Coordinates of C-alpha atoms in Angstrom, one line a residue:
Chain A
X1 CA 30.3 -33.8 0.5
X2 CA 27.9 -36.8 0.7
X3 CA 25.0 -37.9 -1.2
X4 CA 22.9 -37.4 1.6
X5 CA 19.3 -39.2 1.2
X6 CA 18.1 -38.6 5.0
X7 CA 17.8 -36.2 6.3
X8 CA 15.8 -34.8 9.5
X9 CA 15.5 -31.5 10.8
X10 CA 14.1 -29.9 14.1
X11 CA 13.0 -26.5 14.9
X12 CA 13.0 -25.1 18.5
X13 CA 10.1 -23.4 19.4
X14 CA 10.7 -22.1 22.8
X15 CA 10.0 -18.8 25.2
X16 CA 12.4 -16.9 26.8
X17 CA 12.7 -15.4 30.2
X18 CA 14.5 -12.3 31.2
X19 CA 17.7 -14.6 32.6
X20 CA 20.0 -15.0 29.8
X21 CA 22.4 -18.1 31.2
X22 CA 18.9 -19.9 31.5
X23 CA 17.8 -19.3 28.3
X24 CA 21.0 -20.8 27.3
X25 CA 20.3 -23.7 29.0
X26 CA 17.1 -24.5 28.2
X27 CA 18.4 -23.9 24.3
X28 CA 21.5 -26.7 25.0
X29 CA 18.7 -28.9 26.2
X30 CA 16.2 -28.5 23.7
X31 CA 18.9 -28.8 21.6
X32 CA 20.3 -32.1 22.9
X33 CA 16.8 -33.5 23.1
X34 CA 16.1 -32.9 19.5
X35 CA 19.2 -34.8 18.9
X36 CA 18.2 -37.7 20.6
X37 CA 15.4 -37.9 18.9
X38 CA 17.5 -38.3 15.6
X39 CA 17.7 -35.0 14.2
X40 CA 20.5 -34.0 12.3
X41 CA 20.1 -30.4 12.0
X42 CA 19.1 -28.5 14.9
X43 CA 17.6 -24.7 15.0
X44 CA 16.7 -22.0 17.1
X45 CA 15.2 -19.1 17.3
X46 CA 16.3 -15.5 16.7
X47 CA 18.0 -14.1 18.9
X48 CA 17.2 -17.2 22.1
X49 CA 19.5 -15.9 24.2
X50 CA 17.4 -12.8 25.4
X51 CA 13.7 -11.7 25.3
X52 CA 13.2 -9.1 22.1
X53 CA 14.8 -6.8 23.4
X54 CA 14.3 -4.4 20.0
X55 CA 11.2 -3.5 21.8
X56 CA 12.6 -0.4 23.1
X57 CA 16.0 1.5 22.3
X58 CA 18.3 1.2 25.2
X59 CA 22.2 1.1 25.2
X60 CA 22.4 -1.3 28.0
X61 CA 21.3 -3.7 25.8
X62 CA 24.2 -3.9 24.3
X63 CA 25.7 -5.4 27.1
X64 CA 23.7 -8.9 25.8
X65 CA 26.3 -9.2 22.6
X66 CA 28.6 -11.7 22.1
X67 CA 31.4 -12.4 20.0
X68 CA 31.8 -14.9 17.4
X69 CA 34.4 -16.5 19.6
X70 CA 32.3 -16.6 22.6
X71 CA 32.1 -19.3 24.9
X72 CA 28.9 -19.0 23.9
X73 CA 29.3 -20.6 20.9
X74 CA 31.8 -23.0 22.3
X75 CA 29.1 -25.0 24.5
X76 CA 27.1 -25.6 21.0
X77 CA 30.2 -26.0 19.4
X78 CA 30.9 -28.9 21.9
X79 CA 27.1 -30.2 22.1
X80 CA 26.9 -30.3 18.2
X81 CA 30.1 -32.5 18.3
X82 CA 29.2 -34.4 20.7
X83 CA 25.5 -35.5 19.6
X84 CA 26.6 -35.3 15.8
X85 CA 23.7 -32.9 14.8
X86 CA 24.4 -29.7 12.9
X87 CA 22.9 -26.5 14.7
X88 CA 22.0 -23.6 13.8
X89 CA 22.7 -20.5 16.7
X90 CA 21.1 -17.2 16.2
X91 CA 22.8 -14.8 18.5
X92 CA 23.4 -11.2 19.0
X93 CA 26.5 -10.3 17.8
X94 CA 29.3 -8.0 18.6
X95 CA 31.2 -7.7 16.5
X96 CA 33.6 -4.1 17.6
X97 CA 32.5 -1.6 19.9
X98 CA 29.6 -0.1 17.9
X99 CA 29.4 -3.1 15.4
X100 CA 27.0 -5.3 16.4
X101 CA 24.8 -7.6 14.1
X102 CA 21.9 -9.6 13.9
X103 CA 23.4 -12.7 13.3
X104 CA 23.5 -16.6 13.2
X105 CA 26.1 -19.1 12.9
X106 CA 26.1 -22.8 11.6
X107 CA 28.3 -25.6 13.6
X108 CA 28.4 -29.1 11.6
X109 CA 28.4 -31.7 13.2
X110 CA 31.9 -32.1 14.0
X111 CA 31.8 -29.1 16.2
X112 CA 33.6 -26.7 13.8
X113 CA 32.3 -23.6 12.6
X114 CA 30.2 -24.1 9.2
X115 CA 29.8 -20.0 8.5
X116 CA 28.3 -16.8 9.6
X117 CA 25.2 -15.5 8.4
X118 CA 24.7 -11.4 9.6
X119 CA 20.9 -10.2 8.6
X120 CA 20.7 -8.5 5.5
X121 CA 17.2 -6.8 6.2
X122 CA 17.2 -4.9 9.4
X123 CA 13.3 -4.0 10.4
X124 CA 12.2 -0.8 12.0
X125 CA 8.7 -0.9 12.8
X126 CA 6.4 0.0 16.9
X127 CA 8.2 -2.5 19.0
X128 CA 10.7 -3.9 16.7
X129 CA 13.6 -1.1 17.0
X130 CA 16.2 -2.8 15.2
X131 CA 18.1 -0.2 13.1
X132 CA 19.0 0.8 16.7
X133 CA 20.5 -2.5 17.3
X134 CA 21.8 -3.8 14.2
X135 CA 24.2 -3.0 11.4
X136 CA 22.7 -4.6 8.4
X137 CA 24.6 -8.1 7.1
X138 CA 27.8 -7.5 5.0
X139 CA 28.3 -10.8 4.1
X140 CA 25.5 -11.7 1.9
X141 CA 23.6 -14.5 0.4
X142 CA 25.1 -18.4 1.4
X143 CA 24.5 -21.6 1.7
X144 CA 26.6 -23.4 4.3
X145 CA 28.4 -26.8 3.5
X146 CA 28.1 -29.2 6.6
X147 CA 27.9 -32.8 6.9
X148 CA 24.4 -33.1 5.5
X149 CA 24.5 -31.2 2.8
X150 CA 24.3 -27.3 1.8
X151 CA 22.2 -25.1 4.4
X152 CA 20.5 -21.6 3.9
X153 CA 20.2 -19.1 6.9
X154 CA 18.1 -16.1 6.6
X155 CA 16.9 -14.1 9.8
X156 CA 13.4 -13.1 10.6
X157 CA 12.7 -9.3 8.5
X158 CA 14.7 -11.1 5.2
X159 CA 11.4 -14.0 5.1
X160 CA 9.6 -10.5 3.2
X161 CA 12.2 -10.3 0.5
X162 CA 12.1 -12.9 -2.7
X163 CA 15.4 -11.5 -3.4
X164 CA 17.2 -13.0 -0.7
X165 CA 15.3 -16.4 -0.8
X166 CA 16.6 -16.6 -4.5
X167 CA 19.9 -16.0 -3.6
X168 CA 20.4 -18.4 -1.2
X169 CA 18.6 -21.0 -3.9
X170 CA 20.9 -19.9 -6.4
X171 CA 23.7 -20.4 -3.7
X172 CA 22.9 -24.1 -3.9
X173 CA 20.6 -24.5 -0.3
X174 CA 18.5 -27.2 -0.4
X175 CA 17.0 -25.7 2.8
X176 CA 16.2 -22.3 3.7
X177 CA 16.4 -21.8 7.9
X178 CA 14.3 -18.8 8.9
X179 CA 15.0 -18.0 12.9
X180 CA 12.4 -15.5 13.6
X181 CA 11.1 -13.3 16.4
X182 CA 7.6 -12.1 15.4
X183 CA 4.4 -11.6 17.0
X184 CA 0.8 -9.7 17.4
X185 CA 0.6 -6.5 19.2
X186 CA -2.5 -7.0 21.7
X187 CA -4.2 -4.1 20.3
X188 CA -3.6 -5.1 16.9
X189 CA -4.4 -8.9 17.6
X190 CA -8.5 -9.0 16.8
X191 CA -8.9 -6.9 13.7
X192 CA -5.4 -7.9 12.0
X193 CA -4.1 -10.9 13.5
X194 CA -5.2 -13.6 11.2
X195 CA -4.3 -11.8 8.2
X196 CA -0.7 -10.8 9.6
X197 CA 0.3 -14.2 10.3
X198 CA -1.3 -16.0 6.9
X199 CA 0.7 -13.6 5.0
X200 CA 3.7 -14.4 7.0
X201 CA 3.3 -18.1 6.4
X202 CA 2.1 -17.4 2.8
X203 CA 5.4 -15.2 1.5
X204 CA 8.0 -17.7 3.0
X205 CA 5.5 -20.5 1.8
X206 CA 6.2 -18.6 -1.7
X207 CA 9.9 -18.7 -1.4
X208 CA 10.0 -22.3 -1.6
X209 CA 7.6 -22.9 -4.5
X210 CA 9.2 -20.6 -6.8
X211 CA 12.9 -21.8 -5.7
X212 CA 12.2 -26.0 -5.5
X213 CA 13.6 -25.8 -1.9
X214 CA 12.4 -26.2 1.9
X215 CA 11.8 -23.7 3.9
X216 CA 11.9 -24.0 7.9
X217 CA 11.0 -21.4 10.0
X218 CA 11.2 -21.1 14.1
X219 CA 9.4 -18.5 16.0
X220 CA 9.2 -17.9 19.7
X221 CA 6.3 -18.0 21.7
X222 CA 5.2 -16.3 24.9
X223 CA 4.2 -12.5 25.4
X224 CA 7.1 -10.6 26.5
X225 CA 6.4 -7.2 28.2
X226 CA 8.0 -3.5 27.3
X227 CA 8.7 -1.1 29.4
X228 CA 5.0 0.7 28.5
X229 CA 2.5 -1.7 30.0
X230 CA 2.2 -3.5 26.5
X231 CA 4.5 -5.5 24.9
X232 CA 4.6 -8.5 22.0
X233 CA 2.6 -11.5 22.0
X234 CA 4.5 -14.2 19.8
X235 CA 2.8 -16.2 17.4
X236 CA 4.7 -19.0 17.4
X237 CA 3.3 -21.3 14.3
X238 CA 6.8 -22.5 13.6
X239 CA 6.5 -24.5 10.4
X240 CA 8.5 -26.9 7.9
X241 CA 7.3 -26.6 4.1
X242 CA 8.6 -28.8 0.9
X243 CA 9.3 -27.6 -2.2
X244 CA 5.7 -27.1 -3.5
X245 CA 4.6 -25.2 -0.6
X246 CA 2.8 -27.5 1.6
X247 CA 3.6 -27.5 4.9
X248 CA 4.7 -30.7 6.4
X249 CA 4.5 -29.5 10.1
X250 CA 3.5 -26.5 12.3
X251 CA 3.8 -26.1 16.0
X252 CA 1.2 -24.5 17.7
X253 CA 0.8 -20.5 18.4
X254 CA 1.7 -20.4 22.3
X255 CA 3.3 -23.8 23.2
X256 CA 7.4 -24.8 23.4
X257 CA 7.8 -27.1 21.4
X258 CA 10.2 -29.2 18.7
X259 CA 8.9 -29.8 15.3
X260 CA 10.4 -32.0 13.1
X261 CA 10.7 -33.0 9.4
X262 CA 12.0 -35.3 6.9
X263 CA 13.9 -34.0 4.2
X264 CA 13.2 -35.6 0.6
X265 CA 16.1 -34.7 -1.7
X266 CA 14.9 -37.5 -4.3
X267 CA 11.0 -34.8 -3.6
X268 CA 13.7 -31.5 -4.1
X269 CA 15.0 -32.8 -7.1
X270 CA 11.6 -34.5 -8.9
X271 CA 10.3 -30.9 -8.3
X272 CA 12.6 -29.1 -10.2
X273 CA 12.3 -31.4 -13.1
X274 CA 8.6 -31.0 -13.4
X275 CA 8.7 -26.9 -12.4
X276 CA 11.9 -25.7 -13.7
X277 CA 11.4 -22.5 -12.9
X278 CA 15.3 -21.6 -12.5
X279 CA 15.7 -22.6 -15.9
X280 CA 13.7 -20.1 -17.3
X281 CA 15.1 -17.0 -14.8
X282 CA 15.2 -13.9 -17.3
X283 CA 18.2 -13.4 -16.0
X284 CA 19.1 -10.5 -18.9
X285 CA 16.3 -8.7 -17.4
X286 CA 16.6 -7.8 -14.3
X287 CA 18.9 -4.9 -14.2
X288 CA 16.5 -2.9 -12.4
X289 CA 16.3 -5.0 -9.0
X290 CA 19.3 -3.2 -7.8
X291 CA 17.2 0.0 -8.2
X292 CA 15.5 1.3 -4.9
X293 CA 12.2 2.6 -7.5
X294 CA 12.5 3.0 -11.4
X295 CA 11.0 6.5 -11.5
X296 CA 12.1 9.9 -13.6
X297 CA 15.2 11.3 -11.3
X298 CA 13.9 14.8 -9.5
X299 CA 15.8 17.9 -11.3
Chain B
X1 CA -2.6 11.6 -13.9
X2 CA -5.6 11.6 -12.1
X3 CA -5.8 10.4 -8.4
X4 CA -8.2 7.5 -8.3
X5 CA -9.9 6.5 -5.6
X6 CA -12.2 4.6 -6.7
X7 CA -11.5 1.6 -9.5
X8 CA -14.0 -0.9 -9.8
X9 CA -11.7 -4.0 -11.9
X10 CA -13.5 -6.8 -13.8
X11 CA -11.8 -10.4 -14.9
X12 CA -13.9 -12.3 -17.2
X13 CA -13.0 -16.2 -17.1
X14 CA -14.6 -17.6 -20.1
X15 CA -13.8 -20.8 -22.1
X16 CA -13.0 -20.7 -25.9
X17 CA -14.2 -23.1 -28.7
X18 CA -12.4 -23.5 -31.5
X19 CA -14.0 -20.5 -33.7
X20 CA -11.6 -17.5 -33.5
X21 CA -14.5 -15.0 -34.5
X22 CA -17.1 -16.6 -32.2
X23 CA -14.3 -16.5 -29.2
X24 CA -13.7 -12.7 -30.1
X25 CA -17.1 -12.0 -30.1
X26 CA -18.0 -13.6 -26.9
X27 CA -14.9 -11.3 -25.4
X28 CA -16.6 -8.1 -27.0
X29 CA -19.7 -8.9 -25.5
X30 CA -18.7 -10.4 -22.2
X31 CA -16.2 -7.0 -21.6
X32 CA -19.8 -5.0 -22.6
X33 CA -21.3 -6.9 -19.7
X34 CA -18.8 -5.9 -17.2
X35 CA -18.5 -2.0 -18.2
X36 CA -22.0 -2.0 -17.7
X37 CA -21.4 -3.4 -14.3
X38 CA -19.1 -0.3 -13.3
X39 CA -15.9 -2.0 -14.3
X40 CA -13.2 0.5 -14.8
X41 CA -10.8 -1.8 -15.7
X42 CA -11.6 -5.3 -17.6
X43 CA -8.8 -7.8 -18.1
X44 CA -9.5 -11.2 -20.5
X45 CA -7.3 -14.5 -20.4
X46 CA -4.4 -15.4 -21.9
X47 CA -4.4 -16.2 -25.7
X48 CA -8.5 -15.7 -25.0
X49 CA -8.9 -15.6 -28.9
X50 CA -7.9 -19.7 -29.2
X51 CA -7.8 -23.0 -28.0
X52 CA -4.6 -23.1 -26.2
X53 CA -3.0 -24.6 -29.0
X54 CA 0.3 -24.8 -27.4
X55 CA -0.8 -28.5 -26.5
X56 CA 0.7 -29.4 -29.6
X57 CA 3.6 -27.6 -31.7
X58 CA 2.1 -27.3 -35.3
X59 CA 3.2 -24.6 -38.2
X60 CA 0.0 -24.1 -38.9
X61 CA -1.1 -22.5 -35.6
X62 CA 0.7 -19.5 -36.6
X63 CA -2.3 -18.4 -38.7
X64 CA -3.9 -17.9 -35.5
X65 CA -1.4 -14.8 -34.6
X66 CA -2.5 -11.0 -34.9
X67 CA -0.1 -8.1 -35.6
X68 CA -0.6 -5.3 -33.0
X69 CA -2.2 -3.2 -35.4
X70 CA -4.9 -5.7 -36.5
X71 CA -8.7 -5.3 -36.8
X72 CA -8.9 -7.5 -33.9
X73 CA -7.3 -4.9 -31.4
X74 CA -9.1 -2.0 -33.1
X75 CA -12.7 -3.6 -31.7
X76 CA -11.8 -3.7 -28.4
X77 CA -10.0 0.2 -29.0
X78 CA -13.8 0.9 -29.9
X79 CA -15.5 -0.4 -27.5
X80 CA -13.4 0.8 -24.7
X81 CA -14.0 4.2 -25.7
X82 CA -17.7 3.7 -26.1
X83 CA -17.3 2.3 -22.4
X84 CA -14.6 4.8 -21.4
X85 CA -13.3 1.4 -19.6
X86 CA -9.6 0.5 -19.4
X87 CA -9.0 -3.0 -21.4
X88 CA -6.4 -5.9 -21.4
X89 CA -6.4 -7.4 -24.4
X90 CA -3.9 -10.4 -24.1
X91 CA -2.9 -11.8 -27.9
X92 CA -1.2 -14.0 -30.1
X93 CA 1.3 -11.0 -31.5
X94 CA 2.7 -11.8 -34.8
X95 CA 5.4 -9.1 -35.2
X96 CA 7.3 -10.4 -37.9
X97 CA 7.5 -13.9 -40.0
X98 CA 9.3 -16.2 -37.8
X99 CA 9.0 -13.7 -34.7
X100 CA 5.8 -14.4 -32.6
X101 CA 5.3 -13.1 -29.0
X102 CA 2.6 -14.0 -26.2
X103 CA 1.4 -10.3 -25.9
X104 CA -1.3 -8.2 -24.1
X105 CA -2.3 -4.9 -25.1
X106 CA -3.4 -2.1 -22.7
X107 CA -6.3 -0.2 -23.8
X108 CA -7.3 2.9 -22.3
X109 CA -10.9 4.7 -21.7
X110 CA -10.3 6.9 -24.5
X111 CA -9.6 4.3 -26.8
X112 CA -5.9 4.8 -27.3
X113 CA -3.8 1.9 -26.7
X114 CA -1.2 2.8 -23.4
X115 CA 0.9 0.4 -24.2
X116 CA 2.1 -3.8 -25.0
X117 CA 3.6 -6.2 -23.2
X118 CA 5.2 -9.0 -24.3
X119 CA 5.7 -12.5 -22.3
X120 CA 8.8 -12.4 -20.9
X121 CA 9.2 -15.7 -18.8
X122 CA 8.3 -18.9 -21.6
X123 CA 7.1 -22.1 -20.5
X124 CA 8.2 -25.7 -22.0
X125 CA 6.4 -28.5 -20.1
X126 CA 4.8 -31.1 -21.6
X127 CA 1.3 -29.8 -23.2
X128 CA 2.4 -26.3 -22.8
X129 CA 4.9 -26.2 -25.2
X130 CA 5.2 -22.5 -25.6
X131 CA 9.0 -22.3 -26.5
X132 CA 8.1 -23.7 -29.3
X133 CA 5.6 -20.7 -30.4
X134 CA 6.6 -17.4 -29.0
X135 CA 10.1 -15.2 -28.8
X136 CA 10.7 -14.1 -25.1
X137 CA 9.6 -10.9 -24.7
X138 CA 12.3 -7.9 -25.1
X139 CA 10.3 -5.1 -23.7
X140 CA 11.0 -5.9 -19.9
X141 CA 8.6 -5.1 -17.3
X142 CA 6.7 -1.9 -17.2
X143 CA 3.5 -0.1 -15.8
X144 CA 1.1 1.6 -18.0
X145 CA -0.4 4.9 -17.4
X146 CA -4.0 4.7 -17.8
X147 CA -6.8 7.0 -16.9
X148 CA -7.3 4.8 -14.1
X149 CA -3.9 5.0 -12.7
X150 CA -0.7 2.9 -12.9
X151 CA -1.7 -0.8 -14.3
X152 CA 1.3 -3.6 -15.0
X153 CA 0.5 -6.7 -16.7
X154 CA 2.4 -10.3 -16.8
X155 CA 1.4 -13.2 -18.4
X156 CA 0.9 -16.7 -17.1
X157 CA 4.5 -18.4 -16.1
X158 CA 5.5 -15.0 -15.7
X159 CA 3.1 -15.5 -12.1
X160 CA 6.0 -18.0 -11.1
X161 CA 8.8 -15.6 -11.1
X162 CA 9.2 -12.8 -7.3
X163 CA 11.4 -10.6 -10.2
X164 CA 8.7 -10.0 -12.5
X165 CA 6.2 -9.0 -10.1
X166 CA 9.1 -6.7 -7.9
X167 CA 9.8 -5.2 -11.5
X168 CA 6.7 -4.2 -12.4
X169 CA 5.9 -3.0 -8.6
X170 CA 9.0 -0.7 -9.0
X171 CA 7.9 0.7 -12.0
X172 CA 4.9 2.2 -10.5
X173 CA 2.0 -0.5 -10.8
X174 CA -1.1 -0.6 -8.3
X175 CA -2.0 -4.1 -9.7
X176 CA -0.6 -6.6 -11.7
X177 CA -2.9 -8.4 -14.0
X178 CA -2.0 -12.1 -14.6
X179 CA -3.9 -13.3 -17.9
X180 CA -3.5 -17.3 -17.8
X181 CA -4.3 -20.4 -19.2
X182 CA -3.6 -23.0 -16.8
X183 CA -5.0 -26.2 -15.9
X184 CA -4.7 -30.2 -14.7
X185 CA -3.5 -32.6 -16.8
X186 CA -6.4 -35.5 -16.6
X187 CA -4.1 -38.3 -15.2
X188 CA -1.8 -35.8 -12.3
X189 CA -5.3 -34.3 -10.9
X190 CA -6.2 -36.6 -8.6
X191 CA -2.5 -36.9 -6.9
X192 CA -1.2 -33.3 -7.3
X193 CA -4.4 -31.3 -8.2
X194 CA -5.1 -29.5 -5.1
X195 CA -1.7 -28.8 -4.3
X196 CA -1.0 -27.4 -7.6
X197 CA -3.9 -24.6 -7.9
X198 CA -3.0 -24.1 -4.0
X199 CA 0.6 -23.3 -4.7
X200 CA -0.5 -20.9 -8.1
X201 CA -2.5 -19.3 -5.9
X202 CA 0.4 -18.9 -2.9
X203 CA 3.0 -17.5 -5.5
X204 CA 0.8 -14.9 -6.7
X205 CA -0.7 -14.0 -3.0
X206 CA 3.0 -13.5 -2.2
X207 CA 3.7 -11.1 -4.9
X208 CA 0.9 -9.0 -3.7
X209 CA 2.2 -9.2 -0.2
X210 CA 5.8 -8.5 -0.8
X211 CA 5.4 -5.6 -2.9
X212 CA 2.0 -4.3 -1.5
X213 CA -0.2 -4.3 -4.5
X214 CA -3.4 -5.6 -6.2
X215 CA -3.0 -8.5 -7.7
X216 CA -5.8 -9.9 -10.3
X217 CA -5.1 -13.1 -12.2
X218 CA -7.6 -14.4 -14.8
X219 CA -7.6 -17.9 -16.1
X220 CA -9.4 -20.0 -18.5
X221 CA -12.0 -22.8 -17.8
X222 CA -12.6 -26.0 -19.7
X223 CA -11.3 -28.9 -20.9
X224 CA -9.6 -28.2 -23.9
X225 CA -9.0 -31.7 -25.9
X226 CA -5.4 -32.3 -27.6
X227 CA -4.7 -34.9 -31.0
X228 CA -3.7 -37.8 -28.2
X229 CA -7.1 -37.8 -26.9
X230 CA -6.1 -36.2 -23.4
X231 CA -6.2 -32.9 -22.9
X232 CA -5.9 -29.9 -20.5
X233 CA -8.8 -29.2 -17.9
X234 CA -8.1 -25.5 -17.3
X235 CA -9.0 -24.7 -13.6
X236 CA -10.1 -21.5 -13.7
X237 CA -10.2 -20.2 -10.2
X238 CA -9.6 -16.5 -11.5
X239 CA -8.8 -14.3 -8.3
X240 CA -8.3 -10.7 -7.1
X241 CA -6.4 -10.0 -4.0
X242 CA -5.4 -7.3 -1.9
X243 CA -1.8 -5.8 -0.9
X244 CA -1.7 -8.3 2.5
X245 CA -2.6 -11.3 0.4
X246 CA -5.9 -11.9 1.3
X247 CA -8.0 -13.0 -1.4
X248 CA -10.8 -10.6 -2.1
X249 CA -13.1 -12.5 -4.5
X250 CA -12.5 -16.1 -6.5
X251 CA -14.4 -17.3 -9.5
X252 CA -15.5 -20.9 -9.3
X253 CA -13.1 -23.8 -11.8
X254 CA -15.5 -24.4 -14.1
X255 CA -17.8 -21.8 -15.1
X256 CA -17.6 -18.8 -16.9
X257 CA -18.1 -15.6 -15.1
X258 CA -16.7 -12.1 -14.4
X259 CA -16.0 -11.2 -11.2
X260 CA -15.5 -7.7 -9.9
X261 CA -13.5 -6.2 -6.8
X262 CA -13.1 -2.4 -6.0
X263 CA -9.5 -2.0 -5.5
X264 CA -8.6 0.7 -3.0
X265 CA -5.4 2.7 -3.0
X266 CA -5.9 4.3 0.3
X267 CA -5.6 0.7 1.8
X268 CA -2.1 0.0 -0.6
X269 CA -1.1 3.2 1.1
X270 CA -1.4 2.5 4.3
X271 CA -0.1 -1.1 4.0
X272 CA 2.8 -0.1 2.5
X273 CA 3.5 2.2 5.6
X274 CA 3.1 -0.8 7.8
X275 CA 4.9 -3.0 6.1
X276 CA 7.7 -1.2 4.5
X277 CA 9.7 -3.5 2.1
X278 CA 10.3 -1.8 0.0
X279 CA 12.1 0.6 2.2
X280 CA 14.5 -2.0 3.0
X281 CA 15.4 -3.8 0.2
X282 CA 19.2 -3.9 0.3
X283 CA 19.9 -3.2 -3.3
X284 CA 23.4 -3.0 -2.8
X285 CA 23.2 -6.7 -2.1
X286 CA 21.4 -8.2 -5.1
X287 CA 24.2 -8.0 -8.0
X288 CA 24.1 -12.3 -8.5
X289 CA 20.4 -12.2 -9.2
X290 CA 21.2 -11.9 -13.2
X291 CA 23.2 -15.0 -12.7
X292 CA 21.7 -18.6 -13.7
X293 CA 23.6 -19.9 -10.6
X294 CA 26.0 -19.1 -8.1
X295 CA 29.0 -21.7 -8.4
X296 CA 32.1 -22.6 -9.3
X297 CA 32.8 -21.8 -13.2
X298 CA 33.6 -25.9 -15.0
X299 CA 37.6 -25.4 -15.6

């Protein structure tokens, strides 16, 4: 692996209509464009290729899944080689007939598959069904090696949990990707709104102070309609934060658009030196993470 | 255990001279002041007995330390029960010759202490040279049962660490209290100032919202000179927030004062059934979080 001292990444903030081969293409040239503007690591957001469709549980959505294999894959595949940009493809897998996962993969830029990443938290909140959908991750906590160094993917629901932050930090990620697919409900928009998405920027915000890394995360924007009348109004607010926290870039809360950083590895590493938090990890003291509460058993 | 529904907390930032018995009795009189404001619960800063004398590493500082049976603790044990007021008492624990810890004591409204905790995460940065004084805590992390409910307690670099606060969150807590004594160096506050208080700040928000809990951190103000002639200029900026992050009340970063919030459990309730993490934490996944780092073992 390179020393690499440059590096610039792009986030895809983009809307999605109801016409899936579309959505693809709009991705490929968002994708392509980011490129030509020089970035070498390209992502999207969850699940691009479709509107939320965890709105409501239906079977025939099913029918959206693709397999790891997919030609799907292949035209990023092909796009990635071609421009020489690592991208990172959120998609809906399929993985068997009823196996399906929440799930992103990482092309480097050679066009060869870097690694899978399957969500490890699955959500299941009003309007974000996805315990219906989605077997939770089996394949735990990574960073990806690619052409510009080691790369963190974490989906959308894991931004709430330090616990898989730190273990993609501790998997050597310099860079933590977030796709996400989050937004207000309109009736919850006024009194809460504010407060939802500060703490939303603030936790992930947190993950890279207390693990010296960047953290990226892309949103979609747009409201997209369920079957009731209502639906989910995307927030958008895509950002890019370095290792203290501060964020170097956000996109707005209802425009496409591709946001774009710098990464500072010489920044990364001075950080660490002068907050060395993982030196001082207690790490003989945390036996009890692994435990859902630690309460008295019931008799 | 009683339910509570309504706890009134108080955090008194103050600033110490060098007089232990003057400190101590500014502490007595500055927890009266807040009982008799309603407080239910007072916490005091780390090491609030001192000069953070950790700015140099000197024998002779171990004088300062108090065994946990001292006088010192028995005043407070007094005149919480004359208050019937919960108290956090953090100290300078002398629990053997050559074993020292950065403690707090938990004293309930009757007077009885509920329990100690002992620093578990230890610092070593220039001018806080805290390896150098204090054993890591062996207690682990822990709420106390208090007539007031469930209270946890961390202490200072402990705020930097998601496992500590998640640890004490599963153990029951409602709050975590942060005693601290943290503060610019005179030559980085101008460049990294801000952005240092803003990212102390963002860690701790993050615990409250990842776990859904209160979280009230109490810091020191002053400057605080050391034998180079430079120093520490503690920031105060003491702070209670609620379980979605949102800061509820913040003392200025230079005075001494007490600040209050009411801290209600109906609203931890009901944000922990809107956000459910800790539903969802996938504790089968999180075995590598007792390792330093995930990598290859040197042949």
């Amino acid at each position: 692996m390179n020393r690499i001292t440059d590096i610039k990444i792009a986030l895809v903030q983009m809307s999605m209509s109801t016409n899936k081969e579309e959505n693809i293409k709009s991705a490929l040239s968002k994708v392509e464009n980011a490129c030509s503007n020089g970035a070498n690591v390209v992502c999207l957001p969850e699940l691009f290729a479709s509107q939320y469709f965890c709105q409501t549980e239906d079977v025939q959505n099913f029918n959206l899944a693709e397999s790891y294999n997919s030609n799907f894959i292949d035209s990023f595949s092909l796009l990635a080689k071609k421009c020489k940009t690592v991208v990172i493809i959120p998609f809906f897998e399929k993985r068997a007939s009823g196996i399906y996962h929440n799930s992103a993969v990482v092309i480097d830029s050679d066009g060869k598959i870097s690694g899978l990443y399957r969500k490890m938290h699955i959500p299941d909140d009003p309007g974000y069904y996805e315990k219906f959908y989605f077997t939770p991750g089996d394949l735990g906590y990574k960073s990806f090696n690619t052409s510009v160094g080691q790369l963190g993917v974490l989906i959308c629901w894991d931004q709430w949990f330090p616990e898989a932050a730190r273990l993609v930090s501790l998997s050597g990620a310099n860079i933590i990707f977030y796709p996400t697919a989050i937004g207000w409900h309109p009736d919850e928009k006024e009194e809460y709104g504010e407060n939802q998405l500060d703490s939303w920027k603030t936790v992930q915000r947190s993950h890279a102070i207390s693990n010296g890394l960047y953290v990226a995360s892309v949103n979609r924007v747009g409201f997209e309609e369920n079957d009731n009348g209502s639906g989910i109004e995307f927030w958008g607010n895509s950002f890019i934060c370095g290792p203290q926290g501060s964020v170097i870039y956000e996109a707005s809360r209802t425009k496409e658009e591709i946001i774009y950083a710098d990464i500072d590895l010489d920044l990364l590493e001075n950080t660490r030196r002068n907050w060395p938090f993982l030196r001082d990890r207690r790490i003989d003291s945390y036996t009890d993470l692994d435990k859902r509460f630690v309460d008295k058993k019931p008799k």
